[in-house]
Short mmCIF file of N, CA and C in Angstrom, two decimals:
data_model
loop_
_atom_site.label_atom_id
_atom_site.label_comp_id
_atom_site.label_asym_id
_atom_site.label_seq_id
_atom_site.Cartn_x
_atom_site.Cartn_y
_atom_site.Cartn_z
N UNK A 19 1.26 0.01 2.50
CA UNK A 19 -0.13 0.30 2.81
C UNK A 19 -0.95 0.12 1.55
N UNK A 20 -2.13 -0.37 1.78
CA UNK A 20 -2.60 -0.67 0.63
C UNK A 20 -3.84 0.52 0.18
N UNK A 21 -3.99 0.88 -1.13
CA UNK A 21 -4.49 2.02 -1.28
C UNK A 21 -3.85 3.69 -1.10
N UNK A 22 -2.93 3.96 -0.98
CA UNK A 22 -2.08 5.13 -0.35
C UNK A 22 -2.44 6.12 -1.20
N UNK A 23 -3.00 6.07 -2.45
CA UNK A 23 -3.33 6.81 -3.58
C UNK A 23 -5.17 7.33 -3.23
N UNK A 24 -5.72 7.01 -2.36
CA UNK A 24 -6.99 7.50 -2.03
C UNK A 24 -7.55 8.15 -0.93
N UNK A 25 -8.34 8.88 -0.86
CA UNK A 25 -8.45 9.85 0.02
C UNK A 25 -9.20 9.29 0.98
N UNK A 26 -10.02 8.14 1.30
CA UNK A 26 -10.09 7.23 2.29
C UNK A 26 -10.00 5.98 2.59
N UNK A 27 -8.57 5.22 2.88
CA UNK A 27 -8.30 3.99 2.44
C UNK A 27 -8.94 3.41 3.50
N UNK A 28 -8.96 2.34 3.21
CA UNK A 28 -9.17 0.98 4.26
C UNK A 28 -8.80 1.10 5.44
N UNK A 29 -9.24 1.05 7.02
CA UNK A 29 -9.20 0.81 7.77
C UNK A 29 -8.23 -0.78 8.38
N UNK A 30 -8.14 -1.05 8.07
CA UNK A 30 -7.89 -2.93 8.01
C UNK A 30 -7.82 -3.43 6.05
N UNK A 31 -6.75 -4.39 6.53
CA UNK A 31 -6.51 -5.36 5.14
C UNK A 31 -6.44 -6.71 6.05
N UNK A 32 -6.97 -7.38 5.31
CA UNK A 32 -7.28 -8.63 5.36
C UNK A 32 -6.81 -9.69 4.43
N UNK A 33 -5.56 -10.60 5.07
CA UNK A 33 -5.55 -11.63 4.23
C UNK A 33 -6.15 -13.28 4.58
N UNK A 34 -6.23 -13.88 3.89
CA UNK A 34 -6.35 -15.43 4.19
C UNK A 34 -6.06 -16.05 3.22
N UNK A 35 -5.12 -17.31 3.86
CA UNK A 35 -4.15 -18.07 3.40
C UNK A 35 -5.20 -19.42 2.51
N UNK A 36 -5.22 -19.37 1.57
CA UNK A 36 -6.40 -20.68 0.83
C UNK A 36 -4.93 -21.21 0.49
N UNK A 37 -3.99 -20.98 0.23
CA UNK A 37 -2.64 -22.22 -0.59
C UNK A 37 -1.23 -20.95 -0.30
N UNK A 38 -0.99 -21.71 0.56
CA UNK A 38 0.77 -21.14 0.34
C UNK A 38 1.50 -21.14 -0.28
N UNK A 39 2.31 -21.01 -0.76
CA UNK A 39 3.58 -21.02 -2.09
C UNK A 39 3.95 -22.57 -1.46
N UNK A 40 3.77 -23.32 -2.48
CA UNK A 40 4.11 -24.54 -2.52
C UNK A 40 6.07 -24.76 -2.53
N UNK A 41 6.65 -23.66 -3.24
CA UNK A 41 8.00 -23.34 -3.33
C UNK A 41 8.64 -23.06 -2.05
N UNK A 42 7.51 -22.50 -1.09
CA UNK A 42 8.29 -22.08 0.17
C UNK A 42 8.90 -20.54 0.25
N UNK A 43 8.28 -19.82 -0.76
CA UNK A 43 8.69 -18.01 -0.86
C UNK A 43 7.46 -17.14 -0.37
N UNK A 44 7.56 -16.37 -0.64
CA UNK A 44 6.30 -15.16 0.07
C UNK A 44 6.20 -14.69 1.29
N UNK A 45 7.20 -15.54 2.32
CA UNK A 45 6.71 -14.54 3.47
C UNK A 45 6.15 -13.20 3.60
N UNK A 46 5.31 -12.72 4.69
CA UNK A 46 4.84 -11.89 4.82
C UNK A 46 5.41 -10.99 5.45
N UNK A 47 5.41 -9.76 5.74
CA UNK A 47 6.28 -8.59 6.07
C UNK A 47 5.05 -7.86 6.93
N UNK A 48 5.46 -7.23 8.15
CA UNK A 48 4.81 -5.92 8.80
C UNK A 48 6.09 -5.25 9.21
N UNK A 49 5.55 -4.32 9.18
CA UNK A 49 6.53 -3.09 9.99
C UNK A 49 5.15 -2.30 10.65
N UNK A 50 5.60 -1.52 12.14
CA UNK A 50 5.37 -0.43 12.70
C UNK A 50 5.40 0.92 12.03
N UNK A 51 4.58 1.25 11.07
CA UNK A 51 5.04 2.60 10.64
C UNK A 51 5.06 3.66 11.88
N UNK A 52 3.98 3.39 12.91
CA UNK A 52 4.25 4.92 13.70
C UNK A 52 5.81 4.77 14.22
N UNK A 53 5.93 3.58 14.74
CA UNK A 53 7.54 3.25 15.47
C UNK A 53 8.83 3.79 14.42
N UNK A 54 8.06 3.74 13.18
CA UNK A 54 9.52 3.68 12.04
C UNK A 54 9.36 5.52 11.77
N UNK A 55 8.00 6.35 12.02
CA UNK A 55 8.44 8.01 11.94
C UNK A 55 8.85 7.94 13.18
N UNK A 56 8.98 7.75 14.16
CA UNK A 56 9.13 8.18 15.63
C UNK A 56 11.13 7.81 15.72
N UNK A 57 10.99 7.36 14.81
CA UNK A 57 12.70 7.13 14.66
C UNK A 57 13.35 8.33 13.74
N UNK A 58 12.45 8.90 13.07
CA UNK A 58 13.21 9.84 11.96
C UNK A 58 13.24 11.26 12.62
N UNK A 59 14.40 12.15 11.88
CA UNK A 59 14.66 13.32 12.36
C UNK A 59 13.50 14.24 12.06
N UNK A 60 13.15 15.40 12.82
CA UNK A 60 11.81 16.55 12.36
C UNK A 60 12.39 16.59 10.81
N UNK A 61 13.17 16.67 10.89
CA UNK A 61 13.21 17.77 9.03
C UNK A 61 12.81 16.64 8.18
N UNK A 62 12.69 15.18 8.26
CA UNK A 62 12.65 13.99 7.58
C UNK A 62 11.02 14.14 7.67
N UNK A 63 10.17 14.38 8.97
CA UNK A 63 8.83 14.06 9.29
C UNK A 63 8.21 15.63 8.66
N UNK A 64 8.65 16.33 8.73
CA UNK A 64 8.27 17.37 7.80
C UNK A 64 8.01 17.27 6.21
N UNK A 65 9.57 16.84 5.62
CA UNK A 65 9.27 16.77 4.25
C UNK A 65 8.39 15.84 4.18
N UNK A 66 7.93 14.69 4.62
CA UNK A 66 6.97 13.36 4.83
C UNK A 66 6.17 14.11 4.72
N UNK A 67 5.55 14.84 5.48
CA UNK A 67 4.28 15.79 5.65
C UNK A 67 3.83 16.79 4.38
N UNK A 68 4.87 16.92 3.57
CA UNK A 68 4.36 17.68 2.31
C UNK A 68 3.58 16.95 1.24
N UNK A 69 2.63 17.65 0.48
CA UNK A 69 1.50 17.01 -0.22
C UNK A 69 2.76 17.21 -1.82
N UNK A 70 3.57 15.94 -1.95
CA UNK A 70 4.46 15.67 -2.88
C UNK A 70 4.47 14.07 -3.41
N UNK A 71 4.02 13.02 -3.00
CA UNK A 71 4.47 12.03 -2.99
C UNK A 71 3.27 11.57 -4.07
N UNK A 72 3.14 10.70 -5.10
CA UNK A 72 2.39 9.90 -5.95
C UNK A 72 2.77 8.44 -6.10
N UNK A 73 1.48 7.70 -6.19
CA UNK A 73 1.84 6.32 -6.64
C UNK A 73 0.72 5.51 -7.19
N UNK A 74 1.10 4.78 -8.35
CA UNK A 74 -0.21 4.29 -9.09
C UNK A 74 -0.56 5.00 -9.58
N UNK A 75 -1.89 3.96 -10.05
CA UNK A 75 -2.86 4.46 -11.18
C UNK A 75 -4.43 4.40 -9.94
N UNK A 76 -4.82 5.06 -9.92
CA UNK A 76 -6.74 4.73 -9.50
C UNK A 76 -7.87 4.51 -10.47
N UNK A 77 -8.19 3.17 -10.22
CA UNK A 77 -9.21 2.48 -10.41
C UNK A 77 -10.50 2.83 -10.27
N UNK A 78 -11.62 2.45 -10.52
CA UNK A 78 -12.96 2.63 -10.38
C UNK A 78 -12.87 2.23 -9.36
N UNK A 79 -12.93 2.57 -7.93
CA UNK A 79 -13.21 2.11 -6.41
C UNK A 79 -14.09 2.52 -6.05
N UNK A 80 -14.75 1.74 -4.80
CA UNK A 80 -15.85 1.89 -4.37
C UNK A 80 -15.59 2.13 -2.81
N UNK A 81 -15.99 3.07 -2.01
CA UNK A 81 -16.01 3.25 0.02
C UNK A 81 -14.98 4.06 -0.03
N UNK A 82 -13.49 4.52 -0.74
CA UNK A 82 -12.82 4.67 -0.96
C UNK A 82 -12.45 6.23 -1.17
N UNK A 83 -13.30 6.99 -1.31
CA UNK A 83 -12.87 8.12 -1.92
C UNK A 83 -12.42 8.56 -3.53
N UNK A 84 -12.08 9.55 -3.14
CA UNK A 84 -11.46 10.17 -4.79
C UNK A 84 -9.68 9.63 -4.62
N UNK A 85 -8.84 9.58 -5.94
CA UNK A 85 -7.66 9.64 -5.96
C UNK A 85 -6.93 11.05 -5.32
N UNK A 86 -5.93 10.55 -4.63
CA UNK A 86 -5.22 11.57 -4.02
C UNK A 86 -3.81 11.51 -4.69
N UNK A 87 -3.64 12.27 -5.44
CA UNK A 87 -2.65 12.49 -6.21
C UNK A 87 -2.10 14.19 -6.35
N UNK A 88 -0.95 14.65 -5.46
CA UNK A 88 -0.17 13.80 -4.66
C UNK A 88 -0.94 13.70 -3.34
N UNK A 89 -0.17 13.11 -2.54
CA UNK A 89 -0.06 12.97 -1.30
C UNK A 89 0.98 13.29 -0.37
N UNK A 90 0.32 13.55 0.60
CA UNK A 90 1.75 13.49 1.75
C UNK A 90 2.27 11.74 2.40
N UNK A 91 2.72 11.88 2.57
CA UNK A 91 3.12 10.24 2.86
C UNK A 91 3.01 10.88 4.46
N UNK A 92 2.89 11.12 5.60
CA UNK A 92 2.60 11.51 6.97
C UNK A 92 1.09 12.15 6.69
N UNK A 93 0.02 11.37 6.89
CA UNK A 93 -1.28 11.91 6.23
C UNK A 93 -2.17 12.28 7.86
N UNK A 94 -1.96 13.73 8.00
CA UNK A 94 -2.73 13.28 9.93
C UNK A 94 -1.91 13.27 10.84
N UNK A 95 -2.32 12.98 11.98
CA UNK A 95 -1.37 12.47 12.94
C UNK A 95 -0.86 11.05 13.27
N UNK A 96 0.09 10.20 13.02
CA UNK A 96 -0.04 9.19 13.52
C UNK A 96 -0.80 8.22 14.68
N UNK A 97 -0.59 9.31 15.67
CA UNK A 97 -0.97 8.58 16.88
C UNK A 97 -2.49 9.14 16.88
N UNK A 98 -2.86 9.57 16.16
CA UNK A 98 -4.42 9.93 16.44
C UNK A 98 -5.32 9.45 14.63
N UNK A 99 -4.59 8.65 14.73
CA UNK A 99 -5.79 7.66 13.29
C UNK A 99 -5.35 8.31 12.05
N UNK A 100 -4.25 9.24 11.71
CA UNK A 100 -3.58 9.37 10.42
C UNK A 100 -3.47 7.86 9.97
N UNK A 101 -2.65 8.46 8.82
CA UNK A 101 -2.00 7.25 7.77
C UNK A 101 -0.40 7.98 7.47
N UNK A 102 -0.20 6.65 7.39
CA UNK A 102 1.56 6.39 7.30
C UNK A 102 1.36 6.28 5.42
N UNK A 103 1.35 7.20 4.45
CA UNK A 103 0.89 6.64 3.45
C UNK A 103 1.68 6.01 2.35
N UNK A 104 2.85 4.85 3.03
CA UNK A 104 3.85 4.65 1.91
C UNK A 104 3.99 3.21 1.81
N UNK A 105 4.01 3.10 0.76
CA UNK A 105 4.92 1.70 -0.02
C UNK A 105 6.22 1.66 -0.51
N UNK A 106 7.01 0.99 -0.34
CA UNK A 106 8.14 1.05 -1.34
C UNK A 106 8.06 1.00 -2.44
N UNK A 107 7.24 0.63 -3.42
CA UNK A 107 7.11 0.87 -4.49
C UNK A 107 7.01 2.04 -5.07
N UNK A 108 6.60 3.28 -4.49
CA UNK A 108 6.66 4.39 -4.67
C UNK A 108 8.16 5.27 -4.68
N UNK A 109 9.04 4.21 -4.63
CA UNK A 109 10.25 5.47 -4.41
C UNK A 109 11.05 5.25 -5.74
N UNK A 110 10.38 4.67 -6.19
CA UNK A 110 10.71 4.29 -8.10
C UNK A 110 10.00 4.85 -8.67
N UNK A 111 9.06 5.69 -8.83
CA UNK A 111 8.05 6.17 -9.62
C UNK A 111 7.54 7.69 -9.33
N UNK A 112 7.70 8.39 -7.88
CA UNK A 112 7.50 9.45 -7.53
C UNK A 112 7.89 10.75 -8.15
N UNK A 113 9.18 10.76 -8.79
CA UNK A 113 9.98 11.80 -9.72
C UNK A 113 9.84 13.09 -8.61
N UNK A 114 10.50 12.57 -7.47
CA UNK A 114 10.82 13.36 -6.13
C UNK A 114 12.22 14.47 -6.14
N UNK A 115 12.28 15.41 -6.05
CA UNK A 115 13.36 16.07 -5.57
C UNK A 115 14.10 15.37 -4.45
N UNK A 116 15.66 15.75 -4.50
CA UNK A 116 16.77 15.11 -3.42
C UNK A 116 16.21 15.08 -1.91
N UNK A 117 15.47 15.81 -1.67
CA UNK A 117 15.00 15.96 -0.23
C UNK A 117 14.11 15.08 -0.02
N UNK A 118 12.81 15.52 -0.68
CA UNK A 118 11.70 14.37 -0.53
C UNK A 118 12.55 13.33 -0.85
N UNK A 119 13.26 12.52 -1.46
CA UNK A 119 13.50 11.52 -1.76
C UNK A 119 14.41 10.41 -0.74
N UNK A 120 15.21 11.38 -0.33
CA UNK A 120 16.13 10.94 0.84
C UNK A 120 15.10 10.99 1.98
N UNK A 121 14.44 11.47 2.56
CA UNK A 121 12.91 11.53 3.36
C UNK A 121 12.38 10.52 3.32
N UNK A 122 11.83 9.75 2.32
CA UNK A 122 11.41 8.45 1.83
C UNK A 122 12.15 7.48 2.11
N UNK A 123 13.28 7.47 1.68
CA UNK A 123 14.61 6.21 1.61
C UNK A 123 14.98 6.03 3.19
N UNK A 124 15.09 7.53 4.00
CA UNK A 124 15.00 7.48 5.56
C UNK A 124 13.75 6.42 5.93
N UNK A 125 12.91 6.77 5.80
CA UNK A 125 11.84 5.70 6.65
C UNK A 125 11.51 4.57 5.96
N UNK A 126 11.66 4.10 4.71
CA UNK A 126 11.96 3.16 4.08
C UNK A 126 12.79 2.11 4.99
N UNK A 127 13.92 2.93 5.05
CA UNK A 127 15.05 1.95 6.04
C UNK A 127 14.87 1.80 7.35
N UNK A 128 13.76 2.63 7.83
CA UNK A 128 13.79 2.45 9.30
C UNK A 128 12.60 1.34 9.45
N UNK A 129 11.32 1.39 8.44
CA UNK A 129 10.02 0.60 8.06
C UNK A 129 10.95 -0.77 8.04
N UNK A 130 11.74 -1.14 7.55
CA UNK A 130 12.95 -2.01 7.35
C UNK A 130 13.75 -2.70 8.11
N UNK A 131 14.13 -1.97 9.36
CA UNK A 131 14.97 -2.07 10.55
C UNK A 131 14.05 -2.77 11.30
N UNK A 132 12.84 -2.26 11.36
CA UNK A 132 11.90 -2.76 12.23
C UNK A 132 10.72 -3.86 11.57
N UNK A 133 10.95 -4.52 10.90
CA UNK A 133 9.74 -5.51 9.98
C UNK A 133 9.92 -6.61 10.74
N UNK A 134 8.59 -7.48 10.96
CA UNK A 134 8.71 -8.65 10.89
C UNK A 134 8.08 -10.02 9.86
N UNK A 135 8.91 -11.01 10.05
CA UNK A 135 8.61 -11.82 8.73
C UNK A 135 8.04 -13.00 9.41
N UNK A 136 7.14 -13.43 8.10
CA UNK A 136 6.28 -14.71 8.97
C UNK A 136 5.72 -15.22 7.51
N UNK A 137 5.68 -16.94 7.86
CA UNK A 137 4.75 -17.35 6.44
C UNK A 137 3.40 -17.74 6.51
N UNK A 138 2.01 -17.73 6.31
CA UNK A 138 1.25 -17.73 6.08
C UNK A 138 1.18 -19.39 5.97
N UNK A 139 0.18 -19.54 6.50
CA UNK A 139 0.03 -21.52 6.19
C UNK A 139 -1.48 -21.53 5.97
N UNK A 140 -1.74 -22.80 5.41
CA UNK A 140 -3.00 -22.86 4.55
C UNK A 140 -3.94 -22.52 6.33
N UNK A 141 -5.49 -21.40 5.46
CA UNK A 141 -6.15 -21.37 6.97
C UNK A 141 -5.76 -19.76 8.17
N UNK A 142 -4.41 -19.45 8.05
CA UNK A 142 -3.83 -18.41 8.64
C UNK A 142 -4.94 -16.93 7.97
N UNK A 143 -4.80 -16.30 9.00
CA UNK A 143 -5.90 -15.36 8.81
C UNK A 143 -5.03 -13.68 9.18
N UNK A 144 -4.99 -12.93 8.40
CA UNK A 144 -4.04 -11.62 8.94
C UNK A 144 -4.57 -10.42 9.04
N UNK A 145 -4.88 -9.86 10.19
CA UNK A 145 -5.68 -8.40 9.95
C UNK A 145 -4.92 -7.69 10.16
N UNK A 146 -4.54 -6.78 9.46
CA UNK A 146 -3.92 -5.18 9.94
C UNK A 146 -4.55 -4.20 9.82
N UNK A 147 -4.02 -3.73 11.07
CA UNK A 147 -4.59 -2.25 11.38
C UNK A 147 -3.75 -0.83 10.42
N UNK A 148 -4.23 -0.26 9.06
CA UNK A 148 -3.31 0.34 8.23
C UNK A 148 -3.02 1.77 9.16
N UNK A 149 -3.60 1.82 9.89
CA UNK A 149 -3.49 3.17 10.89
C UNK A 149 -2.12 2.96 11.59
N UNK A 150 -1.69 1.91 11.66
CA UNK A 150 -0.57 1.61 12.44
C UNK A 150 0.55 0.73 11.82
N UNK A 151 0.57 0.00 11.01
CA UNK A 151 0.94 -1.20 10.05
C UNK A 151 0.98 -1.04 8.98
N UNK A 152 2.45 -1.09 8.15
CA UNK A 152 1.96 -1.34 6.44
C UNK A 152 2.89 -2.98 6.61
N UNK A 153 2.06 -3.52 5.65
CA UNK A 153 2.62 -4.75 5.10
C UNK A 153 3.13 -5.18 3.61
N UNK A 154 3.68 -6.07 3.34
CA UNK A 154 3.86 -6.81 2.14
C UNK A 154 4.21 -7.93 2.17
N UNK A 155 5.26 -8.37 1.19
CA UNK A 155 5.30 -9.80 0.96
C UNK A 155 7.11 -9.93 0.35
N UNK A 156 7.76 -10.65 0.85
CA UNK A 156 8.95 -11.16 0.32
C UNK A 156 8.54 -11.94 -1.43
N UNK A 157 9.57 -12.38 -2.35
CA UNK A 157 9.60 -12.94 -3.64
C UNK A 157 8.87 -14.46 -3.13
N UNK A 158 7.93 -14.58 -4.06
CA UNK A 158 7.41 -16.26 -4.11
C UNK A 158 8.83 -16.73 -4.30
N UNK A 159 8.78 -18.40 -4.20
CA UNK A 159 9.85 -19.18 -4.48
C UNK A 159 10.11 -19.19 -5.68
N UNK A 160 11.83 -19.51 -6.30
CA UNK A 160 12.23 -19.38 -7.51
C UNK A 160 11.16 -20.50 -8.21
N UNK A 161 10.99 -20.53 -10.05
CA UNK A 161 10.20 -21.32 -10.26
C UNK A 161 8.63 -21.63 -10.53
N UNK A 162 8.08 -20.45 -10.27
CA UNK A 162 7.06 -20.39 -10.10
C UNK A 162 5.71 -21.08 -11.61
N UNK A 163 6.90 -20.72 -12.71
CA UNK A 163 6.39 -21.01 -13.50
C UNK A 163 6.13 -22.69 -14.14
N UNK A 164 6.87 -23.57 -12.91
CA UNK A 164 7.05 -24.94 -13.19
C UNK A 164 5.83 -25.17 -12.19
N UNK A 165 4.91 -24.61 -11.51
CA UNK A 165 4.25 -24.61 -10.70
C UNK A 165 2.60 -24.52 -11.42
N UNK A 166 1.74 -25.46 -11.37
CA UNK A 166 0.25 -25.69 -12.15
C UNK A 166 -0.60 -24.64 -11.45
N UNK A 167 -1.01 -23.71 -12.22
CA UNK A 167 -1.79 -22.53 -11.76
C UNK A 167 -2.67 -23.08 -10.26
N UNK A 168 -3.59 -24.01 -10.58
CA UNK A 168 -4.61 -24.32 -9.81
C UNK A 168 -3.44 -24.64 -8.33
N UNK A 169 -1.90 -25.23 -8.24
CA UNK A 169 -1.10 -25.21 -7.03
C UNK A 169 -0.92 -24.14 -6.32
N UNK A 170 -0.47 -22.68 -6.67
CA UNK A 170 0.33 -21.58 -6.89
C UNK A 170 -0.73 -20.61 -5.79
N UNK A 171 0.33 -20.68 -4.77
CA UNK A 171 0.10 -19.64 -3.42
C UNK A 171 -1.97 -18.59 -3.73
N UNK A 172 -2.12 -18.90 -3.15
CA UNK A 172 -3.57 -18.24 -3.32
C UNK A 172 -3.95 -17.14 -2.31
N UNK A 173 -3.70 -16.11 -1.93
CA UNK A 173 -4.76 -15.26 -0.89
C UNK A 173 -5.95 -14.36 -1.24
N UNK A 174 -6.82 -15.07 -0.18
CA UNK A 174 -7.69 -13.78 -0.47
C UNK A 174 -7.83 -12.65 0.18
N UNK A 175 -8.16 -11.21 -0.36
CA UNK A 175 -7.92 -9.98 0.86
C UNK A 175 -9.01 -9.45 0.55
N UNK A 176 -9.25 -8.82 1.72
CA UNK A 176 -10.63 -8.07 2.23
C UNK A 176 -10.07 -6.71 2.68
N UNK A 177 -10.90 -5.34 2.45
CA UNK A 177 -11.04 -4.43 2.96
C UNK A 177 -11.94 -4.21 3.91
N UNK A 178 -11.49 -3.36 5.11
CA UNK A 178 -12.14 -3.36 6.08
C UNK A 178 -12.21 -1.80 6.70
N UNK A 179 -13.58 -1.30 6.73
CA UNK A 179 -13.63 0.28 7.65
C UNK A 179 -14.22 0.07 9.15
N UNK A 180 -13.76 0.59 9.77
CA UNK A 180 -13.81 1.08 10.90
C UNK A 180 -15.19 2.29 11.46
N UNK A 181 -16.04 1.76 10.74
CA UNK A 181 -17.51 2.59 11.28
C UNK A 181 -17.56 3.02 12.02
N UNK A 182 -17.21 2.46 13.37
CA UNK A 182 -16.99 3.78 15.09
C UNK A 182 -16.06 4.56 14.62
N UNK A 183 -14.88 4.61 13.81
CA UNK A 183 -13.92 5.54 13.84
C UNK A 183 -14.71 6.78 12.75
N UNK A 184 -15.07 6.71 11.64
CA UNK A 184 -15.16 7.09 10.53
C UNK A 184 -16.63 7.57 9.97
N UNK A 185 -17.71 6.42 10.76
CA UNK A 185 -18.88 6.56 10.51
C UNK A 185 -19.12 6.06 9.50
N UNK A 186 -20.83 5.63 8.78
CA UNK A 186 -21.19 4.75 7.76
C UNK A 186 -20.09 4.83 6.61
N UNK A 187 -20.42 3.78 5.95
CA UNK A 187 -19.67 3.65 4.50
C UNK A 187 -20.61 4.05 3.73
N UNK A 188 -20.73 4.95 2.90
CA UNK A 188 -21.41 5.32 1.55
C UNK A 188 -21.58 3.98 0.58
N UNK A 189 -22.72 4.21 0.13
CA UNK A 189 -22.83 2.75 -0.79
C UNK A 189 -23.00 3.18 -2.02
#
């Protein structure tokens, strides 16, 4: 999920494909987060639910809120416009107790079980809904560095709020 560190992330992420990995690496990744808690045991969706989890640094952002540091990674209700608030990148950096941590690594693997992979072609356009969806990206192709900047996979991403859900964006 992108943003998981702020107290009102993005509604929608937005990518578009301007140059694909010329190498043929990057696929793109979704998983179902509500599908991947709805697989885990209560005591797993509980510790999820504790305000324990950190990741990153926060930036000067703008629509966004304040940094939420920690967080609960189960932010809300799922099925009623929560946030699923995790990345894998966070399970390297959290400095989690055995519980929270195995909690994490649980839906990690289930976010996992359930992903699907797809590559992006020049033009391809990707919206996700972060209320329901976290995404990422598989390794560019080996090589990258034999590759002329101006060649080398390009996306651009957009943030997106949900005004009927949330109401104006502060400017």
């Amino acid at each position: 999920m992108d943003l998981v560190n702020a107290t009102q992330p993005p509604d929608y992420t937005t990518l578009l494909c301007v140059r694909p990995d010329p190498l043929g690496g990057g696929p793109s990744i979704l998983s179902d987060a509500r599908a991947a808690v709805s697989r885990l045991t209560p005591s797993s969706r509980a510790l999820l639910a504790d305000v324990a989890f950190k990741y990153g640094s926060f930036f000067e952002l703008s629509d966004v809120g304040e940094e939420y540091k920690p967080f609960p990674i189960l932010d809300g209700e799922p099925a009623d416009r929560g946030f699923v608030r995790f990345t894998a990148k966070m399970l390297a950096e959290s400095g989690l107790d055995e519980a929270h941590t195995h909690a994490a690594k649980e839906l990690a693997d289930q976010m996992v079980a359930g992903q699907v992979s797809f590559t992006l072609q020049r033009g391809d356009f990707l919206i996700v809904n972060q209320h329901r969806y976290v995404h990422g990206r598989e390794p560019l192709g080996a090589g990258q560095h034999d590759v002329a900047p101006e060649d080398r996979r390009l996306l651009l991403q957009l943030f997106l709020r949900d005004r009927g859900a949330t109401g104006p964006i502060a400017s």
